[in-house]
PDB file of C-alpha atoms in Angstrom:
ATOM      1  CA  UNK A 279    -193.615-150.493 183.688  1.00 44.00           C
ATOM      2  CA  UNK A 280    -195.388-147.675 181.971  1.00 49.00           C
ATOM      3  CA  UNK A 281    -193.152-145.445 179.898  1.00 51.00           C
ATOM      4  CA  UNK A 282    -193.465-141.833 181.026  1.00 53.00           C
ATOM      5  CA  UNK A 283    -190.720-139.913 179.192  1.00 51.00           C
ATOM      6  CA  UNK A 284    -192.743-136.787 178.510  1.00 51.00           C
ATOM      7  CA  UNK A 285    -193.200-136.044 182.215  1.00 78.00           C
ATOM      8  CA  UNK A 286    -189.571-136.671 183.107  1.00 82.00           C
ATOM      9  CA  UNK A 287    -188.413-134.703 180.082  1.00 84.00           C
ATOM     10  CA  UNK A 288    -190.699-131.763 180.885  1.00 90.00           C
ATOM     11  CA  UNK A 289    -189.731-131.803 184.551  1.00 92.00           C
ATOM     12  CA  UNK A 290    -186.033-131.940 183.752  1.00 93.00           C
ATOM     13  CA  UNK A 291    -186.347-129.063 181.288  1.00 93.00           C
ATOM     14  CA  UNK A 292    -188.135-126.925 183.895  1.00 94.00           C
ATOM     15  CA  UNK A 293    -185.457-127.665 186.487  1.00 95.00           C
ATOM     16  CA  UNK A 294    -182.643-127.037 183.986  1.00 95.00           C
ATOM     17  CA  UNK A 295    -184.179-123.681 183.055  1.00 96.00           C
ATOM     18  CA  UNK A 296    -184.330-122.671 186.714  1.00 97.00           C
ATOM     19  CA  UNK A 297    -180.757-123.852 187.243  1.00 96.00           C
ATOM     20  CA  UNK A 298    -179.649-121.779 184.249  1.00 96.00           C
ATOM     21  CA  UNK A 299    -181.316-118.751 185.848  1.00 97.00           C
ATOM     22  CA  UNK A 300    -179.000-119.417 188.807  1.00 96.00           C
ATOM     23  CA  UNK A 301    -175.995-119.673 186.482  1.00 96.00           C
ATOM     24  CA  UNK A 302    -175.829-123.491 186.595  1.00 96.00           C
ATOM     25  CA  UNK A 303    -175.726-125.528 183.400  1.00 95.00           C
ATOM     26  CA  UNK A 304    -177.490-128.901 183.593  1.00 93.00           C
ATOM     27  CA  UNK A 305    -176.350-131.468 181.083  1.00 92.00           C
ATOM     28  CA  UNK A 306    -178.496-134.599 180.832  1.00 92.00           C
ATOM     29  CA  UNK A 307    -176.255-137.630 180.323  1.00 92.00           C
ATOM     30  CA  UNK A 308    -178.972-140.258 180.361  1.00 92.00           C
ATOM     31  CA  UNK A 309    -182.737-140.525 180.298  1.00 92.00           C
ATOM     32  CA  UNK A 310    -185.152-143.010 178.784  1.00 92.00           C
ATOM     33  CA  UNK A 311    -183.588-146.324 177.778  1.00 95.00           C
ATOM     34  CA  UNK A 312    -184.973-149.244 175.848  1.00 97.00           C
ATOM     35  CA  UNK A 313    -185.161-152.539 177.761  1.00 98.00           C
ATOM     36  CA  UNK A 314    -182.565-153.958 175.391  1.00 98.00           C
ATOM     37  CA  UNK A 315    -180.111-151.141 176.079  1.00 97.00           C
ATOM     38  CA  UNK A 316    -180.676-151.380 179.840  1.00 97.00           C
ATOM     39  CA  UNK A 317    -179.911-155.104 179.767  1.00 96.00           C
ATOM     40  CA  UNK A 318    -176.825-154.418 177.635  1.00 97.00           C
ATOM     41  CA  UNK A 319    -175.592-151.969 180.290  1.00 96.00           C
ATOM     42  CA  UNK A 320    -176.207-154.569 182.992  1.00 95.00           C
ATOM     43  CA  UNK A 321    -174.282-157.230 181.072  1.00 95.00           C
ATOM     44  CA  UNK A 322    -171.391-154.766 180.724  1.00 96.00           C
ATOM     45  CA  UNK A 323    -171.347-154.127 184.479  1.00 94.00           C
ATOM     46  CA  UNK A 324    -171.478-157.866 185.208  1.00 95.00           C
ATOM     47  CA  UNK A 325    -168.547-158.334 182.858  1.00 95.00           C
ATOM     48  CA  UNK A 326    -166.612-155.536 184.542  1.00 93.00           C
ATOM     49  CA  UNK A 327    -167.348-156.532 188.151  1.00 89.00           C
ATOM     50  CA  UNK A 328    -167.396-160.292 187.689  1.00 88.00           C
ATOM     51  CA  UNK A 329    -170.777-161.021 189.210  1.00 87.00           C
ATOM     52  CA  UNK A 330    -174.329-159.705 189.141  1.00 88.00           C
ATOM     53  CA  UNK A 331    -174.482-158.774 192.828  1.00 88.00           C
ATOM     54  CA  UNK A 332    -171.809-156.089 192.499  1.00 91.00           C
ATOM     55  CA  UNK A 333    -173.084-154.947 189.105  1.00 92.00           C
ATOM     56  CA  UNK A 334    -176.543-154.394 190.635  1.00 91.00           C
ATOM     57  CA  UNK A 335    -175.067-151.588 192.734  1.00 92.00           C
ATOM     58  CA  UNK A 336    -174.784-149.579 189.504  1.00 92.00           C
ATOM     59  CA  UNK A 337    -177.249-150.942 186.931  1.00 94.00           C
ATOM     60  CA  UNK A 338    -180.570-152.716 187.487  1.00 93.00           C
ATOM     61  CA  UNK A 339    -182.504-154.967 185.155  1.00 93.00           C
ATOM     62  CA  UNK A 340    -184.779-153.595 182.466  1.00 95.00           C
ATOM     63  CA  UNK A 341    -187.758-154.931 184.418  1.00 94.00           C
ATOM     64  CA  UNK A 342    -186.945-152.716 187.422  1.00 92.00           C
ATOM     65  CA  UNK A 343    -185.217-149.727 185.821  1.00 94.00           C
ATOM     66  CA  UNK A 344    -186.775-146.272 186.174  1.00 93.00           C
ATOM     67  CA  UNK A 345    -184.797-145.374 183.042  1.00 94.00           C
ATOM     68  CA  UNK A 346    -186.901-147.866 181.070  1.00 95.00           C
ATOM     69  CA  UNK A 347    -190.118-146.399 182.461  1.00 92.00           C
ATOM     70  CA  UNK A 348    -188.861-142.920 181.562  1.00 91.00           C
ATOM     71  CA  UNK A 349    -188.742-141.726 185.162  1.00 93.00           C
ATOM     72  CA  UNK A 350    -184.988-141.307 185.663  1.00 94.00           C
ATOM     73  CA  UNK A 351    -182.314-138.934 184.454  1.00 94.00           C
ATOM     74  CA  UNK A 352    -178.594-138.645 184.901  1.00 94.00           C
ATOM     75  CA  UNK A 353    -177.128-135.150 184.959  1.00 93.00           C
ATOM     76  CA  UNK A 354    -173.581-133.940 184.490  1.00 86.00           C
ATOM     77  CA  UNK A 355    -171.286-134.519 187.443  1.00 69.00           C
ATOM     78  CA  UNK A 356    -170.747-130.908 188.294  1.00 84.00           C
ATOM     79  CA  UNK A 357    -172.325-128.056 190.135  1.00 94.00           C
ATOM     80  CA  UNK A 358    -175.589-129.230 188.515  1.00 94.00           C
ATOM     81  CA  UNK A 359    -175.755-132.297 190.766  1.00 94.00           C
ATOM     82  CA  UNK A 360    -175.362-130.061 193.817  1.00 94.00           C
ATOM     83  CA  UNK A 361    -178.035-127.704 192.477  1.00 96.00           C
ATOM     84  CA  UNK A 362    -180.445-130.595 191.945  1.00 94.00           C
ATOM     85  CA  UNK A 363    -179.731-131.975 195.420  1.00 92.00           C
ATOM     86  CA  UNK A 364    -180.731-128.614 196.830  1.00 93.00           C
ATOM     87  CA  UNK A 365    -183.588-127.652 194.480  1.00 95.00           C
ATOM     88  CA  UNK A 366    -184.675-130.805 192.660  1.00 94.00           C
ATOM     89  CA  UNK A 367    -187.611-131.565 194.971  1.00 94.00           C
ATOM     90  CA  UNK A 368    -189.209-128.273 193.935  1.00 94.00           C
ATOM     91  CA  UNK A 369    -189.539-129.793 190.451  1.00 93.00           C
ATOM     92  CA  UNK A 370    -190.201-133.388 191.455  1.00 93.00           C
ATOM     93  CA  UNK A 371    -186.656-134.649 190.831  1.00 94.00           C
ATOM     94  CA  UNK A 372    -185.018-136.521 193.685  1.00 95.00           C
ATOM     95  CA  UNK A 373    -181.586-137.943 194.195  1.00 93.00           C
ATOM     96  CA  UNK A 374    -182.211-141.572 195.104  1.00 92.00           C
ATOM     97  CA  UNK A 375    -178.830-143.342 195.412  1.00 93.00           C
ATOM     98  CA  UNK A 376    -175.942-142.138 197.560  1.00 93.00           C
ATOM     99  CA  UNK A 377    -173.432-143.844 195.244  1.00 93.00           C
ATOM    100  CA  UNK A 378    -174.772-142.007 192.158  1.00 93.00           C
ATOM    101  CA  UNK A 379    -175.017-138.260 192.887  1.00 92.00           C
ATOM    102  CA  UNK A 380    -175.844-137.591 189.220  1.00 93.00           C
ATOM    103  CA  UNK A 381    -178.921-139.856 189.224  1.00 94.00           C
ATOM    104  CA  UNK A 382    -182.411-138.433 189.858  1.00 94.00           C
ATOM    105  CA  UNK A 383    -185.868-139.941 189.655  1.00 94.00           C
ATOM    106  CA  UNK A 384    -189.187-138.302 188.996  1.00 93.00           C
ATOM    107  CA  UNK A 385    -191.046-137.946 192.307  1.00 90.00           C
ATOM    108  CA  UNK A 386    -193.917-135.536 191.779  1.00 85.00           C
ATOM    109  CA  UNK A 387    -195.059-135.816 195.421  1.00 85.00           C
ATOM    110  CA  UNK A 388    -191.724-134.335 196.468  1.00 88.00           C
ATOM    111  CA  UNK A 389    -192.920-130.954 195.206  1.00 85.00           C
ATOM    112  CA  UNK A 390    -195.275-130.690 198.192  1.00 83.00           C
ATOM    113  CA  UNK A 391    -193.236-132.700 200.693  1.00 82.00           C
ATOM    114  CA  UNK A 392    -189.549-133.119 199.821  1.00 88.00           C
ATOM    115  CA  UNK A 393    -187.316-135.955 198.733  1.00 89.00           C
ATOM    116  CA  UNK A 394    -187.692-138.383 201.585  1.00 81.00           C
ATOM    117  CA  UNK A 395    -185.543-141.427 201.056  1.00 82.00           C
ATOM    118  CA  UNK A 396    -182.034-141.931 199.763  1.00 90.00           C
ATOM    119  CA  UNK A 397    -180.530-145.391 199.427  1.00 93.00           C
ATOM    120  CA  UNK A 398    -176.875-146.392 199.576  1.00 93.00           C
ATOM    121  CA  UNK A 399    -177.272-147.908 196.097  1.00 93.00           C
ATOM    122  CA  UNK A 400    -179.963-149.665 194.028  1.00 92.00           C
ATOM    123  CA  UNK A 401    -179.530-152.933 195.955  1.00 90.00           C
ATOM    124  CA  UNK A 402    -180.916-151.283 199.095  1.00 89.00           C
ATOM    125  CA  UNK A 403    -184.376-150.583 197.736  1.00 80.00           C
ATOM    126  CA  UNK A 404    -187.331-152.740 196.841  1.00 56.00           C
ATOM    127  CA  UNK A 405    -188.833-151.622 193.559  1.00 45.00           C
ATOM    128  CA  UNK A 406    -192.508-152.188 193.126  1.00 42.00           C
ATOM    129  CA  UNK A 407    -193.237-152.323 196.857  1.00 41.00           C
ATOM    130  CA  UNK A 408    -194.625-148.812 196.792  1.00 40.00           C
ATOM    131  CA  UNK A 409    -192.532-147.894 199.831  1.00 40.00           C
ATOM    132  CA  UNK A 410    -189.992-145.893 197.841  1.00 44.00           C
ATOM    133  CA  UNK A 411    -192.362-144.528 195.206  1.00 40.00           C
ATOM    134  CA  UNK A 412    -193.551-141.135 196.319  1.00 34.00           C
TER     135      UNK A 412
END
């Protein structure tokens, strides 16, 4: 995966500025992660849930993580998540997983179209197929 933190960072800042203009504070809880840290998070989820299948509903491997490529952000679980659900596509930020309302991915094509696909959780998508990458 190609690391693209500048684009996600810039996009998130633009959206957060617009949200602030609407009186909504966006707090970024997570962004770019190293492959090592992503795998550490996955190991922690496996430990908590007992097996990798359940852990994969919450954390994916470093090889497939949009956090590692710099194309994902997590925002505070507040009115900001609702604001991004409503306005995020205007900035190229889309909510992707139903089970993680705070999680958004960079989808620059959404600016012209809209956020098209939302998955129940990360196990319901096929990364790298191109079908979910707008």
